[in-house]
Amino acid sequence: MTKKALITGITGQDGSYLAELLLEKGYEVHGLVRRSSTFGTERLDHIYKDPHTPDARLFLHYGDLTDGQSMTNLVLDLEPDEIYNLGAQSHVRVSFDQPAYTFQATGGGALNVLEAARQLNKKKLTKVYQASSSEMYGDVLQTPQTELTPFRPQSPYACAKVYAFHQTVNYRDSYDMFAVNGILFNHESPRRGETFVTRKITRAATRIKLGLQEKLYLGNLDAKRDWGFAKDYVEGMWRMLQHDEPDDFVLATGETQTVRRFAELVFEQLDMNPDDYIEIDPRYFRPAEVNLLLGDASKAKEKLGWTATTSLEELAQLMVDSDLEIARQEAVILSNS
């Protein structure tokens, strides 16, 4: 029997990779998208088929995580075997400017998904994956961070994720639900949004290489992050919902590097000196900084058989290659205009 999955945030980086993975595994995949004047489905266009064709297994539904009743209606209508809640206001710096909306979408949205799943569980078991974040550790109390490390969130985004984490545990314990938290450390890809620092670096560096811009403006270059490849991490999400018992897992590489080092890797791959092009802009500093994140994914390796397989150098090269092609296309358009 074909399994059915519902993915919130399906148009994002993780959602698109997860949709690919589930389709490869034979799932029927449904995704929640917000209504807007533009489609915003660029990351899915290569796999999206006309839903009226016989072989179509990817379906998109308009909705909003902040609308609890519509979430419940959708879940009860679809009766998915698995729900992956990846939707959120996911930009840490932006969360300081929009704290209330960040909580509504990231924290309240998770609660709406859990409540919808609880309603469905009255007639059919559904499994829920909640996308938790290493940002919850904040001003860390121990290094590396594990599933037992206390949370000390340092942003409205991280606070909302902590709320969502505990609600997931609460629903699991209170209602005997199969609900899990994946505490994912930073994971990047060519599909990363351009406002996130890794993609901002690769996008700018390739444009500078082709003479399309002159400088790259960044904030804290000394912040350390545990960076992996998003495609590896969605495999871990899926494995959590195939595990015998619902549990919480850290997914991480176990290595940490500064923003400065990632920028150096990118510029070196383009035969450029980053010091010639990078400037510090105070606008990109956070009101409260998270200086060091380093994850210990031993539990995921032992119980799920999951490990990160892509090095930071390989990840940087993937992103550079993709953005260099985009920059070349941009240069052609400008030359013909």
mmCIF file of C-alpha atoms in Angstrom:
data_model
loop_
_atom_site.group_PDB
_atom_site.id
_atom_site.type_symbol
_atom_site.label_atom_id
_atom_site.label_comp_id
_atom_site.label_asym_id
_atom_site.label_seq_id
_atom_site.Cartn_x
_atom_site.Cartn_y
_atom_site.Cartn_z
ATOM 1 C CA MET A 1 0.000 0.000 0.000
ATOM 2 C CA THR A 2 1.366 3.431 -0.976
ATOM 3 C CA LYS A 3 2.371 5.596 1.974
ATOM 4 C CA LYS A 4 1.133 9.164 2.070
ATOM 5 C CA ALA A 5 3.149 12.078 3.500
ATOM 6 C CA LEU A 6 2.296 15.718 4.183
ATOM 7 C CA ILE A 7 5.161 18.240 4.197
ATOM 8 C CA THR A 8 4.728 21.778 5.489
ATOM 9 C CA GLY A 9 7.379 24.115 4.125
ATOM 10 C CA ILE A 10 7.673 21.936 1.024
ATOM 11 C CA THR A 11 8.823 24.838 -1.158
ATOM 12 C CA GLY A 12 11.890 25.437 1.021
ATOM 13 C CA GLN A 13 15.330 23.874 0.831
ATOM 14 C CA ASP A 14 14.600 20.916 3.114
ATOM 15 C CA GLY A 15 11.065 20.440 1.833
ATOM 16 C CA SER A 16 12.173 20.073 -1.771
ATOM 17 C CA TYR A 17 14.912 17.554 -0.956
ATOM 18 C CA LEU A 18 12.539 15.612 1.307
ATOM 19 C CA ALA A 19 9.866 15.536 -1.395
ATOM 20 C CA GLU A 20 12.417 14.068 -3.826
ATOM 21 C CA LEU A 21 13.470 11.443 -1.301
ATOM 22 C CA LEU A 22 9.924 10.355 -0.471
ATOM 23 C CA LEU A 23 8.917 10.191 -4.123
ATOM 24 C CA GLU A 24 11.947 7.981 -4.795
ATOM 25 C CA LYS A 25 10.722 5.712 -2.004
ATOM 26 C CA GLY A 26 7.289 5.403 -3.609
ATOM 27 C CA TYR A 27 5.316 7.805 -1.393
ATOM 28 C CA GLU A 28 2.390 9.947 -2.432
ATOM 29 C CA VAL A 29 3.535 13.418 -1.318
ATOM 30 C CA HIS A 30 1.365 16.378 -0.369
ATOM 31 C CA GLY A 31 2.763 19.802 0.404
ATOM 32 C CA LEU A 32 1.405 22.876 2.168
ATOM 33 C CA VAL A 33 2.098 26.172 0.382
ATOM 34 C CA ARG A 34 1.103 29.715 1.267
ATOM 35 C CA ARG A 35 -0.997 31.611 -1.255
ATOM 36 C CA SER A 36 0.838 34.532 -2.866
ATOM 37 C CA SER A 37 0.850 36.488 -6.121
ATOM 38 C CA THR A 38 3.854 34.467 -7.310
ATOM 39 C CA PHE A 39 4.187 30.680 -7.399
ATOM 40 C CA GLY A 40 7.341 30.335 -5.266
ATOM 41 C CA THR A 41 7.726 26.687 -6.250
ATOM 42 C CA GLU A 42 11.073 26.982 -8.053
ATOM 43 C CA ARG A 43 12.692 24.260 -5.955
ATOM 44 C CA LEU A 44 9.919 21.828 -6.930
ATOM 45 C CA ASP A 45 9.390 22.664 -10.599
ATOM 46 C CA HIS A 46 11.693 19.875 -11.801
ATOM 47 C CA ILE A 47 9.585 17.196 -10.088
ATOM 48 C CA TYR A 48 6.091 18.668 -10.105
ATOM 49 C CA LYS A 49 3.691 17.037 -12.558
ATOM 50 C CA ASP A 50 0.158 17.844 -13.555
ATOM 51 C CA PRO A 51 -1.895 16.409 -10.657
ATOM 52 C CA HIS A 52 -4.450 15.113 -13.151
ATOM 53 C CA THR A 53 -1.996 12.741 -14.855
ATOM 54 C CA PRO A 54 -2.164 9.053 -13.797
ATOM 55 C CA ASP A 55 1.437 8.946 -12.481
ATOM 56 C CA ALA A 56 1.264 12.142 -10.437
ATOM 57 C CA ARG A 57 2.301 11.618 -6.813
ATOM 58 C CA LEU A 58 3.082 15.204 -5.730
ATOM 59 C CA PHE A 59 0.180 17.459 -4.794
ATOM 60 C CA LEU A 60 0.274 21.011 -3.431
ATOM 61 C CA HIS A 61 -2.374 22.536 -1.172
ATOM 62 C CA TYR A 62 -2.865 26.166 -0.216
ATOM 63 C CA GLY A 63 -2.853 26.796 3.512
ATOM 64 C CA ASP A 64 -1.164 28.508 6.426
ATOM 65 C CA LEU A 65 0.434 27.008 9.522
ATOM 66 C CA THR A 66 -1.017 29.801 11.655
ATOM 67 C CA ASP A 67 -4.575 28.755 10.749
ATOM 68 C CA GLY A 68 -5.223 25.845 13.082
ATOM 69 C CA GLN A 69 -8.653 24.922 11.731
ATOM 70 C CA SER A 70 -7.455 24.744 8.130
ATOM 71 C CA MET A 71 -4.522 22.568 9.209
ATOM 72 C CA THR A 72 -6.863 20.186 11.001
ATOM 73 C CA ASN A 73 -9.235 20.103 8.028
ATOM 74 C CA LEU A 74 -6.371 19.309 5.625
ATOM 75 C CA VAL A 75 -4.919 16.561 7.808
ATOM 76 C CA LEU A 76 -8.308 14.936 8.413
ATOM 77 C CA ASP A 77 -9.035 15.093 4.689
ATOM 78 C CA LEU A 78 -5.691 13.649 3.528
ATOM 79 C CA GLU A 79 -5.146 11.168 6.385
ATOM 80 C CA PRO A 80 -1.357 11.094 5.865
ATOM 81 C CA ASP A 81 0.767 8.297 7.310
ATOM 82 C CA GLU A 82 3.550 10.802 8.053
ATOM 83 C CA ILE A 83 3.629 14.564 8.631
ATOM 84 C CA TYR A 84 6.874 16.514 8.349
ATOM 85 C CA ASN A 85 6.547 19.990 9.856
ATOM 86 C CA LEU A 86 9.309 21.984 8.175
ATOM 87 C CA GLY A 87 7.364 25.226 7.808
ATOM 88 C CA ALA A 88 8.462 28.232 9.862
ATOM 89 C CA GLN A 89 9.720 31.795 9.804
ATOM 90 C CA SER A 90 13.226 30.386 9.716
ATOM 91 C CA HIS A 91 15.579 33.373 9.524
ATOM 92 C CA VAL A 92 17.207 34.076 12.894
ATOM 93 C CA ARG A 93 18.102 37.725 12.242
ATOM 94 C CA VAL A 94 14.638 38.499 10.881
ATOM 95 C CA SER A 95 13.072 37.013 14.011
ATOM 96 C CA PHE A 96 14.373 39.971 16.028
ATOM 97 C CA ASP A 97 12.418 42.289 13.720
ATOM 98 C CA GLN A 98 9.287 40.111 13.638
ATOM 99 C CA PRO A 99 9.174 38.268 16.989
ATOM 100 C CA ALA A 100 5.383 37.903 17.200
ATOM 101 C CA TYR A 101 4.990 36.528 13.681
ATOM 102 C CA THR A 102 7.983 34.249 14.218
ATOM 103 C CA PHE A 103 6.297 32.744 17.257
ATOM 104 C CA GLN A 104 2.951 32.382 15.485
ATOM 105 C CA ALA A 105 4.460 30.610 12.466
ATOM 106 C CA THR A 106 7.258 28.664 14.145
ATOM 107 C CA GLY A 107 5.836 27.892 17.585
ATOM 108 C CA GLY A 108 2.093 28.180 17.095
ATOM 109 C CA GLY A 109 2.353 26.503 13.705
ATOM 110 C CA ALA A 110 3.949 23.444 15.269
ATOM 111 C CA LEU A 111 1.172 23.282 17.862
ATOM 112 C CA ASN A 112 -1.446 23.450 15.096
ATOM 113 C CA VAL A 113 0.207 20.527 13.296
ATOM 114 C CA LEU A 114 0.358 18.459 16.478
ATOM 115 C CA GLU A 115 -3.273 19.153 17.307
ATOM 116 C CA ALA A 116 -4.346 18.224 13.776
ATOM 117 C CA ALA A 117 -2.399 14.962 14.092
ATOM 118 C CA ARG A 118 -4.008 14.278 17.473
ATOM 119 C CA GLN A 119 -7.443 14.647 15.896
ATOM 120 C CA LEU A 120 -6.489 12.242 13.078
ATOM 121 C CA ASN A 121 -5.059 9.741 15.569
ATOM 122 C CA LYS A 122 -8.569 9.135 16.841
ATOM 123 C CA LYS A 123 -9.187 7.070 13.709
ATOM 124 C CA LYS A 124 -5.757 6.507 12.144
ATOM 125 C CA LEU A 125 -2.169 6.629 13.427
ATOM 126 C CA THR A 126 -0.037 9.315 11.841
ATOM 127 C CA LYS A 127 3.628 9.982 12.645
ATOM 128 C CA VAL A 128 4.862 13.557 13.131
ATOM 129 C CA TYR A 129 8.338 14.950 12.530
ATOM 130 C CA GLN A 130 9.046 18.364 14.087
ATOM 131 C CA ALA A 131 11.969 20.338 12.636
ATOM 132 C CA SER A 132 13.884 21.499 15.697
ATOM 133 C CA SER A 133 17.075 23.542 15.480
ATOM 134 C CA SER A 134 20.563 23.739 16.958
ATOM 135 C CA GLU A 135 19.799 27.429 17.578
ATOM 136 C CA MET A 136 17.856 26.235 20.636
ATOM 137 C CA TYR A 137 21.173 25.589 22.402
ATOM 138 C CA GLY A 138 22.064 29.262 22.094
ATOM 139 C CA ASP A 139 24.629 30.312 24.686
ATOM 140 C CA VAL A 140 25.797 26.728 25.010
ATOM 141 C CA LEU A 141 26.462 25.062 28.357
ATOM 142 C CA GLN A 142 28.453 22.159 26.940
ATOM 143 C CA THR A 143 30.314 21.238 23.768
ATOM 144 C CA PRO A 144 29.529 19.241 21.747
ATOM 145 C CA GLN A 145 25.769 19.488 22.096
ATOM 146 C CA THR A 146 23.677 16.329 22.446
ATOM 147 C CA GLU A 147 20.002 15.492 22.936
ATOM 148 C CA LEU A 148 20.536 16.069 26.679
ATOM 149 C CA THR A 149 22.203 19.490 26.465
ATOM 150 C CA PRO A 150 20.018 22.217 28.070
ATOM 151 C CA PHE A 151 18.544 24.857 25.786
ATOM 152 C CA ARG A 152 19.540 28.525 26.218
ATOM 153 C CA PRO A 153 17.901 30.247 23.226
ATOM 154 C CA GLN A 154 19.299 33.594 22.111
ATOM 155 C CA SER A 155 16.703 34.765 19.578
ATOM 156 C CA PRO A 156 12.917 34.903 19.102
ATOM 157 C CA TYR A 157 13.334 32.175 16.480
ATOM 158 C CA ALA A 158 15.175 29.897 18.905
ATOM 159 C CA CYS A 159 12.600 30.563 21.655
ATOM 160 C CA ALA A 160 9.790 29.596 19.279
ATOM 161 C CA LYS A 161 11.640 26.411 18.335
ATOM 162 C CA VAL A 162 12.105 25.516 22.018
ATOM 163 C CA TYR A 163 8.350 25.923 22.513
ATOM 164 C CA ALA A 164 7.679 23.668 19.516
ATOM 165 C CA PHE A 165 10.179 21.093 20.792
ATOM 166 C CA HIS A 166 8.529 20.818 24.197
ATOM 167 C CA GLN A 167 5.017 20.724 22.736
ATOM 168 C CA THR A 168 6.115 17.802 20.556
ATOM 169 C CA VAL A 169 7.392 15.944 23.629
ATOM 170 C CA ASN A 170 4.228 16.913 25.506
ATOM 171 C CA TYR A 171 1.920 15.535 22.795
ATOM 172 C CA ARG A 172 4.024 12.379 22.573
ATOM 173 C CA ASP A 173 3.800 11.756 26.309
ATOM 174 C CA SER A 174 0.239 12.967 26.885
ATOM 175 C CA TYR A 175 -1.512 11.399 23.901
ATOM 176 C CA ASP A 176 0.741 8.440 23.100
ATOM 177 C CA MET A 177 1.549 9.955 19.703
ATOM 178 C CA PHE A 178 4.450 9.035 17.433
ATOM 179 C CA ALA A 179 5.992 12.514 17.446
ATOM 180 C CA VAL A 180 9.718 13.186 17.149
ATOM 181 C CA ASN A 181 12.087 16.150 17.173
ATOM 182 C CA GLY A 182 14.989 16.311 14.764
ATOM 183 C CA ILE A 183 17.528 18.745 16.240
ATOM 184 C CA LEU A 184 19.306 19.642 13.035
ATOM 185 C CA PHE A 185 22.512 21.634 12.994
ATOM 186 C CA ASN A 186 23.150 24.000 10.087
ATOM 187 C CA HIS A 187 22.593 22.290 6.754
ATOM 188 C CA GLU A 188 23.126 24.022 3.439
ATOM 189 C CA SER A 189 22.856 23.389 -0.301
ATOM 190 C CA PRO A 190 22.561 25.143 -3.646
ATOM 191 C CA ARG A 191 18.849 25.514 -2.772
ATOM 192 C CA ARG A 192 19.545 27.519 0.396
ATOM 193 C CA GLY A 193 17.798 30.887 0.521
ATOM 194 C CA GLU A 194 20.012 33.773 -0.565
ATOM 195 C CA THR A 195 19.660 35.629 2.762
ATOM 196 C CA PHE A 196 21.337 32.774 4.694
ATOM 197 C CA VAL A 197 25.033 33.354 5.195
ATOM 198 C CA THR A 198 26.465 30.383 3.278
ATOM 199 C CA ARG A 199 24.376 31.050 0.177
ATOM 200 C CA LYS A 200 24.932 34.776 0.542
ATOM 201 C CA ILE A 201 28.680 34.075 0.370
ATOM 202 C CA THR A 202 28.574 31.719 -2.628
ATOM 203 C CA ARG A 203 26.136 33.947 -4.517
ATOM 204 C CA ALA A 204 28.219 37.077 -3.967
ATOM 205 C CA ALA A 205 31.581 35.415 -4.624
ATOM 206 C CA THR A 206 30.486 34.029 -7.989
ATOM 207 C CA ARG A 207 28.978 37.378 -9.000
ATOM 208 C CA ILE A 208 32.188 39.145 -8.006
ATOM 209 C CA LYS A 209 34.133 36.621 -10.078
ATOM 210 C CA LEU A 210 32.139 37.629 -13.151
ATOM 211 C CA GLY A 211 32.230 41.349 -12.420
ATOM 212 C CA LEU A 212 28.549 41.594 -11.474
ATOM 213 C CA GLN A 213 29.233 43.082 -8.030
ATOM 214 C CA GLU A 214 32.201 44.460 -6.123
ATOM 215 C CA LYS A 215 31.881 43.639 -2.424
ATOM 216 C CA LEU A 216 30.375 41.128 0.022
ATOM 217 C CA TYR A 217 29.062 42.571 3.281
ATOM 218 C CA LEU A 218 28.881 40.244 6.294
ATOM 219 C CA GLY A 219 28.397 40.372 10.058
ATOM 220 C CA ASN A 220 30.184 38.189 12.620
ATOM 221 C CA LEU A 221 32.911 36.255 10.793
ATOM 222 C CA ASP A 222 34.006 34.448 13.959
ATOM 223 C CA ALA A 223 30.722 32.636 14.651
ATOM 224 C CA LYS A 224 31.312 28.869 14.496
ATOM 225 C CA ARG A 225 28.794 26.477 12.989
ATOM 226 C CA ASP A 226 28.467 22.751 12.330
ATOM 227 C CA TRP A 227 27.620 22.743 8.602
ATOM 228 C CA GLY A 228 26.290 19.762 6.645
ATOM 229 C CA PHE A 229 24.531 19.056 3.333
ATOM 230 C CA ALA A 230 20.727 19.331 3.427
ATOM 231 C CA LYS A 231 20.253 16.293 1.187
ATOM 232 C CA ASP A 232 22.008 14.114 3.801
ATOM 233 C CA TYR A 233 19.822 15.522 6.561
ATOM 234 C CA VAL A 234 16.415 14.809 5.021
ATOM 235 C CA GLU A 235 17.417 11.138 4.951
ATOM 236 C CA GLY A 236 17.787 11.415 8.728
ATOM 237 C CA MET A 237 14.328 12.955 9.056
ATOM 238 C CA TRP A 238 12.790 10.019 7.214
ATOM 239 C CA ARG A 239 14.722 7.484 9.292
ATOM 240 C CA MET A 240 13.390 9.015 12.516
ATOM 241 C CA LEU A 241 9.840 8.211 11.466
ATOM 242 C CA GLN A 242 10.798 4.633 10.498
ATOM 243 C CA HIS A 243 12.341 3.976 13.935
ATOM 244 C CA ASP A 244 10.523 1.542 16.244
ATOM 245 C CA GLU A 245 9.908 4.126 18.958
ATOM 246 C CA PRO A 246 9.394 7.902 18.778
ATOM 247 C CA ASP A 247 12.465 9.741 20.057
ATOM 248 C CA ASP A 248 14.492 12.925 19.585
ATOM 249 C CA PHE A 249 17.741 12.991 17.608
ATOM 250 C CA VAL A 250 20.585 15.386 16.853
ATOM 251 C CA LEU A 251 21.778 15.442 13.233
ATOM 252 C CA ALA A 252 25.209 17.029 12.797
ATOM 253 C CA THR A 253 28.633 16.490 11.230
ATOM 254 C CA GLY A 254 30.598 16.732 14.490
ATOM 255 C CA GLU A 255 32.882 19.394 13.003
ATOM 256 C CA THR A 256 32.721 23.171 13.349
ATOM 257 C CA GLN A 257 34.137 26.019 11.279
ATOM 258 C CA THR A 258 33.875 29.800 11.374
ATOM 259 C CA VAL A 259 31.946 31.872 8.861
ATOM 260 C CA ARG A 260 35.341 33.264 7.891
ATOM 261 C CA ARG A 261 36.639 29.778 7.019
ATOM 262 C CA PHE A 262 33.614 28.984 4.876
ATOM 263 C CA ALA A 263 34.124 32.247 2.999
ATOM 264 C CA GLU A 264 37.804 31.392 2.500
ATOM 265 C CA LEU A 265 36.889 27.983 1.044
ATOM 266 C CA VAL A 266 34.481 29.604 -1.401
ATOM 267 C CA PHE A 267 36.829 32.347 -2.593
ATOM 268 C CA GLU A 268 39.755 29.927 -2.828
ATOM 269 C CA GLN A 269 37.720 27.717 -5.161
ATOM 270 C CA LEU A 270 37.302 30.772 -7.398
ATOM 271 C CA ASP A 271 41.024 31.686 -7.186
ATOM 272 C CA MET A 272 40.292 34.895 -5.303
ATOM 273 C CA ASN A 273 41.485 36.392 -2.008
ATOM 274 C CA PRO A 274 38.468 36.963 0.283
ATOM 275 C CA ASP A 275 40.220 39.832 2.102
ATOM 276 C CA ASP A 276 40.010 41.869 -1.085
ATOM 277 C CA TYR A 277 36.226 41.670 -1.239
ATOM 278 C CA ILE A 278 34.683 41.114 2.227
ATOM 279 C CA GLU A 279 33.664 44.041 4.418
ATOM 280 C CA ILE A 280 31.968 44.035 7.835
ATOM 281 C CA ASP A 281 28.545 45.665 8.109
ATOM 282 C CA PRO A 282 27.179 46.161 11.661
ATOM 283 C CA ARG A 283 23.622 45.773 10.346
ATOM 284 C CA TYR A 284 24.221 42.030 10.098
ATOM 285 C CA PHE A 285 25.174 41.529 13.748
ATOM 286 C CA ARG A 286 22.516 39.915 15.928
ATOM 287 C CA PRO A 287 21.405 41.612 19.168
ATOM 288 C CA ALA A 288 22.399 38.367 20.946
ATOM 289 C CA GLU A 289 24.965 36.197 19.184
ATOM 290 C CA VAL A 290 25.372 32.430 19.211
ATOM 291 C CA ASN A 291 29.120 31.936 19.002
ATOM 292 C CA LEU A 292 29.645 28.171 18.865
ATOM 293 C CA LEU A 293 27.504 25.254 17.712
ATOM 294 C CA LEU A 294 28.915 21.739 17.432
ATOM 295 C CA GLY A 295 26.678 18.670 17.386
ATOM 296 C CA ASP A 296 27.173 15.093 18.545
ATOM 297 C CA ALA A 297 25.085 12.772 16.340
ATOM 298 C CA SER A 298 26.220 9.549 18.043
ATOM 299 C CA LYS A 299 22.661 8.596 18.990
ATOM 300 C CA ALA A 300 21.465 8.949 15.379
ATOM 301 C CA LYS A 301 24.397 6.862 14.166
ATOM 302 C CA GLU A 302 23.735 4.110 16.725
ATOM 303 C CA LYS A 303 19.922 3.914 16.493
ATOM 304 C CA LEU A 304 19.203 5.126 12.963
ATOM 305 C CA GLY A 305 22.388 4.214 11.145
ATOM 306 C CA TRP A 306 22.670 7.839 10.000
ATOM 307 C CA THR A 307 25.869 9.833 9.438
ATOM 308 C CA ALA A 308 26.666 12.971 7.462
ATOM 309 C CA THR A 309 28.512 12.025 4.277
ATOM 310 C CA THR A 310 29.405 15.378 2.672
ATOM 311 C CA SER A 311 32.433 17.413 3.794
ATOM 312 C CA LEU A 312 32.368 21.199 4.100
ATOM 313 C CA GLU A 313 34.785 21.469 1.167
ATOM 314 C CA GLU A 314 32.488 19.328 -0.995
ATOM 315 C CA LEU A 315 29.457 21.325 0.113
ATOM 316 C CA ALA A 316 31.154 24.626 -0.737
ATOM 317 C CA GLN A 317 32.078 23.288 -4.179
ATOM 318 C CA LEU A 318 28.488 22.173 -4.869
ATOM 319 C CA MET A 319 27.201 25.611 -3.962
ATOM 320 C CA VAL A 320 29.902 27.466 -5.908
ATOM 321 C CA ASP A 321 29.297 25.398 -9.055
ATOM 322 C CA SER A 322 25.549 26.056 -8.897
ATOM 323 C CA ASP A 323 25.842 29.777 -8.212
ATOM 324 C CA LEU A 324 28.544 30.236 -10.835
ATOM 325 C CA GLU A 325 26.128 28.897 -13.448
ATOM 326 C CA ILE A 326 23.412 31.279 -12.200
ATOM 327 C CA ALA A 327 25.862 34.192 -12.355
ATOM 328 C CA ARG A 328 26.851 33.265 -15.905
ATOM 329 C CA GLN A 329 23.215 33.274 -16.964
ATOM 330 C CA GLU A 330 22.786 36.642 -15.296
ATOM 331 C CA ALA A 331 25.832 38.010 -17.119
ATOM 332 C CA VAL A 332 24.449 36.836 -20.474
ATOM 333 C CA ILE A 333 21.115 38.561 -19.809
ATOM 334 C CA LEU A 334 22.866 41.811 -18.867
ATOM 335 C CA SER A 335 25.099 41.686 -21.953
ATOM 336 C CA ASN A 336 22.039 41.311 -24.187
ATOM 337 C CA SER A 337 20.014 44.056 -22.553
#
